Short mmCIF file of the C-alpha atoms (twelve columns), coordinates in Angstrom:
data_MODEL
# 
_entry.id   MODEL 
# 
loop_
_atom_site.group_PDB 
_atom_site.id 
_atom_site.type_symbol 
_atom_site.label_atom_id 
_atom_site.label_alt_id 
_atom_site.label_comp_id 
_atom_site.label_asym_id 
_atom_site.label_seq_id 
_atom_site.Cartn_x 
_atom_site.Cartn_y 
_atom_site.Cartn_z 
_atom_site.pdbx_PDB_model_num 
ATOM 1   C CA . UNK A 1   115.319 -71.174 187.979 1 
ATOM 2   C CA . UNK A 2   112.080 -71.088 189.774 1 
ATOM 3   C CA . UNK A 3   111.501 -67.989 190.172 1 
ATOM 4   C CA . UNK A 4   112.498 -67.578 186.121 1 
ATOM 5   C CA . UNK A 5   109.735 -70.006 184.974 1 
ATOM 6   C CA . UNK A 6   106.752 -69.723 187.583 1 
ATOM 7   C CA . UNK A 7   105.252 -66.628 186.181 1 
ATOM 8   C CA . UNK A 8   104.871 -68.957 183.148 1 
ATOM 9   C CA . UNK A 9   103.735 -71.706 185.162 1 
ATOM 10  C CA . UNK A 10  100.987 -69.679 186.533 1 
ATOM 11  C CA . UNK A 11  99.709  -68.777 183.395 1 
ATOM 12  C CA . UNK A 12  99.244  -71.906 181.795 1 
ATOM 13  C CA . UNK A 13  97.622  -73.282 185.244 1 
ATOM 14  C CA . UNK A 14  95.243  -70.234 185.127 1 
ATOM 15  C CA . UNK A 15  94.395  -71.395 181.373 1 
ATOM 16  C CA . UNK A 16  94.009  -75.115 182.335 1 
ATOM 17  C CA . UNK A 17  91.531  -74.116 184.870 1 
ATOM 18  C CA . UNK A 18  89.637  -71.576 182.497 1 
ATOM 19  C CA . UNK A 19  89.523  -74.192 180.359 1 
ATOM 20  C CA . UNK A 20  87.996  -76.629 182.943 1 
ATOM 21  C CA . UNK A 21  85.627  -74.504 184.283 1 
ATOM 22  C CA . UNK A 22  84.102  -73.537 180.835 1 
ATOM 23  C CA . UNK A 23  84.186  -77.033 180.068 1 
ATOM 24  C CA . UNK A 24  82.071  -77.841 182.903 1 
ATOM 25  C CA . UNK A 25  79.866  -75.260 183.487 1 
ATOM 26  C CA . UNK A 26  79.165  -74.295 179.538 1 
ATOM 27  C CA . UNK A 27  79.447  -77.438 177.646 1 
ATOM 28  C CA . UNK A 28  78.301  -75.873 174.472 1 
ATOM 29  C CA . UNK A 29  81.191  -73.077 174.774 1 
ATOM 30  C CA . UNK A 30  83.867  -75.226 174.924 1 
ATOM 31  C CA . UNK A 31  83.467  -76.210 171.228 1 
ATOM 32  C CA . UNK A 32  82.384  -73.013 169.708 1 
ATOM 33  C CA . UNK A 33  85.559  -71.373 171.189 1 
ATOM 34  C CA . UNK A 34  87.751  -74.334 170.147 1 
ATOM 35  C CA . UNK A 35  89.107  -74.376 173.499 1 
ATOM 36  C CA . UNK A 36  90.485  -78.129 172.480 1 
ATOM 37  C CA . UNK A 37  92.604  -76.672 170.313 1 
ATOM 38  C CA . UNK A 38  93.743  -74.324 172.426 1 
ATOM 39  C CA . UNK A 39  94.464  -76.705 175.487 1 
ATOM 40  C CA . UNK A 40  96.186  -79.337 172.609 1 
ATOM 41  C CA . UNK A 41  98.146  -75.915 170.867 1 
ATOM 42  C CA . UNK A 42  99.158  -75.141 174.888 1 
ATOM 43  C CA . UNK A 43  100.259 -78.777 175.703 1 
ATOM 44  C CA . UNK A 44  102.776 -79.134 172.702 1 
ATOM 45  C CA . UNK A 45  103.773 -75.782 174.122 1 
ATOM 46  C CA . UNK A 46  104.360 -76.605 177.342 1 
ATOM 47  C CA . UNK A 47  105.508 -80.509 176.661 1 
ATOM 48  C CA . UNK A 48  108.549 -79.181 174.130 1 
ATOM 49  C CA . UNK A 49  109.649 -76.535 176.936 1 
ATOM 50  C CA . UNK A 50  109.360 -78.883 179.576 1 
ATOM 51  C CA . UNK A 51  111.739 -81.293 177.570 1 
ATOM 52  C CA . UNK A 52  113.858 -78.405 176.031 1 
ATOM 53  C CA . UNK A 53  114.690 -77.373 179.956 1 
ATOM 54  C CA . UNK A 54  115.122 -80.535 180.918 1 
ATOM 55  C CA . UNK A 55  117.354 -81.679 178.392 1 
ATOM 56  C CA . UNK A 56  119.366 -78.256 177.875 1 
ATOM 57  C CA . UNK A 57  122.363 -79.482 178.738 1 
ATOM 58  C CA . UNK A 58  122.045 -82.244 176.146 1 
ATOM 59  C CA . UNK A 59  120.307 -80.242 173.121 1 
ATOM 60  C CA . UNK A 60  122.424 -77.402 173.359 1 
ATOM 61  C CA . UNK A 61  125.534 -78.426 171.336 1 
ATOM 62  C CA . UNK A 62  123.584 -80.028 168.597 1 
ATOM 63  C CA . UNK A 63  123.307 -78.786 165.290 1 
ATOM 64  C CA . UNK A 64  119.996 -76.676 164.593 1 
ATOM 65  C CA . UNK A 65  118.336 -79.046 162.236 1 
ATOM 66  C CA . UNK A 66  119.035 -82.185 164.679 1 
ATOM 67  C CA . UNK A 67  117.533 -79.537 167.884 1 
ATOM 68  C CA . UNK A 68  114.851 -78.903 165.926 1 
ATOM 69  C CA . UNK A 69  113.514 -82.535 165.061 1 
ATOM 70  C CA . UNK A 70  114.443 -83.961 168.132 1 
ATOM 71  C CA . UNK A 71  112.058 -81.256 170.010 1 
ATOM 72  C CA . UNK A 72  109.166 -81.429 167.921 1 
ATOM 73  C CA . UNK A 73  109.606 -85.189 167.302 1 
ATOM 74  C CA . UNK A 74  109.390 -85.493 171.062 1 
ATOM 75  C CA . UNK A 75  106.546 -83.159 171.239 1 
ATOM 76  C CA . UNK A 76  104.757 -85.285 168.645 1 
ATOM 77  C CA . UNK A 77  105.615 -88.617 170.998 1 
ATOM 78  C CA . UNK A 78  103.861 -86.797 173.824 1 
ATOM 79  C CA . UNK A 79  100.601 -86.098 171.373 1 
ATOM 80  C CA . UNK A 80  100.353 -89.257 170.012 1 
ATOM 81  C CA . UNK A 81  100.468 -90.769 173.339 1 
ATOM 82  C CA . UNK A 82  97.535  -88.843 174.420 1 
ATOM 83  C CA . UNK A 83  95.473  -89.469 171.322 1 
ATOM 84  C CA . UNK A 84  96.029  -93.141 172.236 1 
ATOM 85  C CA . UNK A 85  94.808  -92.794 175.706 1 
ATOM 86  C CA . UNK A 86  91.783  -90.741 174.463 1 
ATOM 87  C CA . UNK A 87  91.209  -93.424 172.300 1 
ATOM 88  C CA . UNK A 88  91.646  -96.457 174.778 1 
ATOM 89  C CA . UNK A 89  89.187  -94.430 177.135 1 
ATOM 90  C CA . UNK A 90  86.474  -95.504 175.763 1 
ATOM 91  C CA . UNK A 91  87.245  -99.434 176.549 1 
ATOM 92  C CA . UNK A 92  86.824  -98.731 180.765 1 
ATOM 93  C CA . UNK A 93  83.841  -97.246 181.280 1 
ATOM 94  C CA . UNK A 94  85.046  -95.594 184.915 1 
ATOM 95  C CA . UNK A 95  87.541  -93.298 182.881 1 
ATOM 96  C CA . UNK A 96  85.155  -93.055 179.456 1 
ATOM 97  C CA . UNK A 97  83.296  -89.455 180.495 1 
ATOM 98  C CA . UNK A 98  86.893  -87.766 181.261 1 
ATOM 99  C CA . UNK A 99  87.858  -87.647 177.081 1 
ATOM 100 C CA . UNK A 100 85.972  -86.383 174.535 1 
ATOM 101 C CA . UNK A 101 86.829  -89.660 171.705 1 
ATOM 102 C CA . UNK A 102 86.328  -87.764 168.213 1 
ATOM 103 C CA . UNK A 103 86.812  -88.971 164.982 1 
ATOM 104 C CA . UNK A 104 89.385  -89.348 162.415 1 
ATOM 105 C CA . UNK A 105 89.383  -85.798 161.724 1 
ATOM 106 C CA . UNK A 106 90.104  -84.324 165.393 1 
ATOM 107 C CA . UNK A 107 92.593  -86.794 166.178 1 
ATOM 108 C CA . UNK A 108 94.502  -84.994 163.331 1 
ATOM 109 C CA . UNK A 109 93.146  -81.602 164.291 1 
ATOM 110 C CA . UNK A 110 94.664  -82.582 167.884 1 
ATOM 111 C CA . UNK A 111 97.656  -83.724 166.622 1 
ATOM 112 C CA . UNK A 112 98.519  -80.603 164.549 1 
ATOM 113 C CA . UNK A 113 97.406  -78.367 166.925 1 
ATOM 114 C CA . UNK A 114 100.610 -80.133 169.113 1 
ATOM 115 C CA . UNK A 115 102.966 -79.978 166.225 1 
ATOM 116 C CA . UNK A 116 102.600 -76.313 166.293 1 
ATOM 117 C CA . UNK A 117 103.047 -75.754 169.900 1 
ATOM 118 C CA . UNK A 118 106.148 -77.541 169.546 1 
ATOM 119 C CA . UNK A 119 107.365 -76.270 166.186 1 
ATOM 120 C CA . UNK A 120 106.905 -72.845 168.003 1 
ATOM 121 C CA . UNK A 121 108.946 -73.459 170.568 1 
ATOM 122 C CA . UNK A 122 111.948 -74.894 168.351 1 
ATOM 123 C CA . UNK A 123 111.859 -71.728 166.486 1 
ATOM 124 C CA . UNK A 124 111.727 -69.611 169.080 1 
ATOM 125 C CA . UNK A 125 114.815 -71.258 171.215 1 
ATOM 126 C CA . UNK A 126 116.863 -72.011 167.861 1 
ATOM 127 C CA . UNK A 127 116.278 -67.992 166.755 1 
ATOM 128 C CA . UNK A 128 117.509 -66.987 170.692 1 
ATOM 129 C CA . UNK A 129 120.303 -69.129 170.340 1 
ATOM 130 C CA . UNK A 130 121.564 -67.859 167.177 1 
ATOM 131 C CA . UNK A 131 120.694 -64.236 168.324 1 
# 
């Protein structure tokens, strides 16, 4: 199984530390590229595969409607969570310059940028399941 999922694992570390490094060394880059979508797109991604592995065993014998829901719902647990933290940052000052706090409008940005990682996912394992 590890050697199955650590080319993958490589890939997304290589874009987490693209990401970083752009972040910190180009400031203004990071949003003209949208690279916060990218990294929010990349964690749904990664959170509904990490809990669609996990939970195979479990999700497999459901129907595809219930699969579905359950993925992305838990997907959309793992976003909102983080949009809470980014959110509570800004109340200890150690932790305040590690999250960008936006507005009203990229919290939902965020958000939907999550939902699709993990509605892409749910597609993609429900279609190989039924293929």
């Amino acid at each position: 199984m590890i050697k199955k999922y650590f080319p993958n694992f490589l890939l997304l570390l290589a874009v987490v530390a693209l990401n970083t490094v752009t972040y910190y060394a180009i400031p203004e880059t990071y949003d003209r590229l949208h690279l916060n979508k990218l990294m929010h797109f990349l964690g749904g991604f990664g959170i509904a595969l990490l809990f669609s592995t996990y939970f195979s065993h479990r999700l497999n014998h459901l129907p595809a409607l219930d699969f579905f829901l359950i993925i992305v719902g838990y997907t959309m647990l793992v976003g909102i969570c983080w949009e809470f933290a980014e959110y509570s940052a800004r109340y200890f000052p150690p932790i305040d310059h590690y999250f960008y706090i936006g507005d009203l409008t990229d919290t939902l940005r965020d958000l939907l940028s999550d939902l699709f990682g993990g509605f892409l996912v749910a597609l993609h394992l429900l279609w190989r399941r039924q293929a």
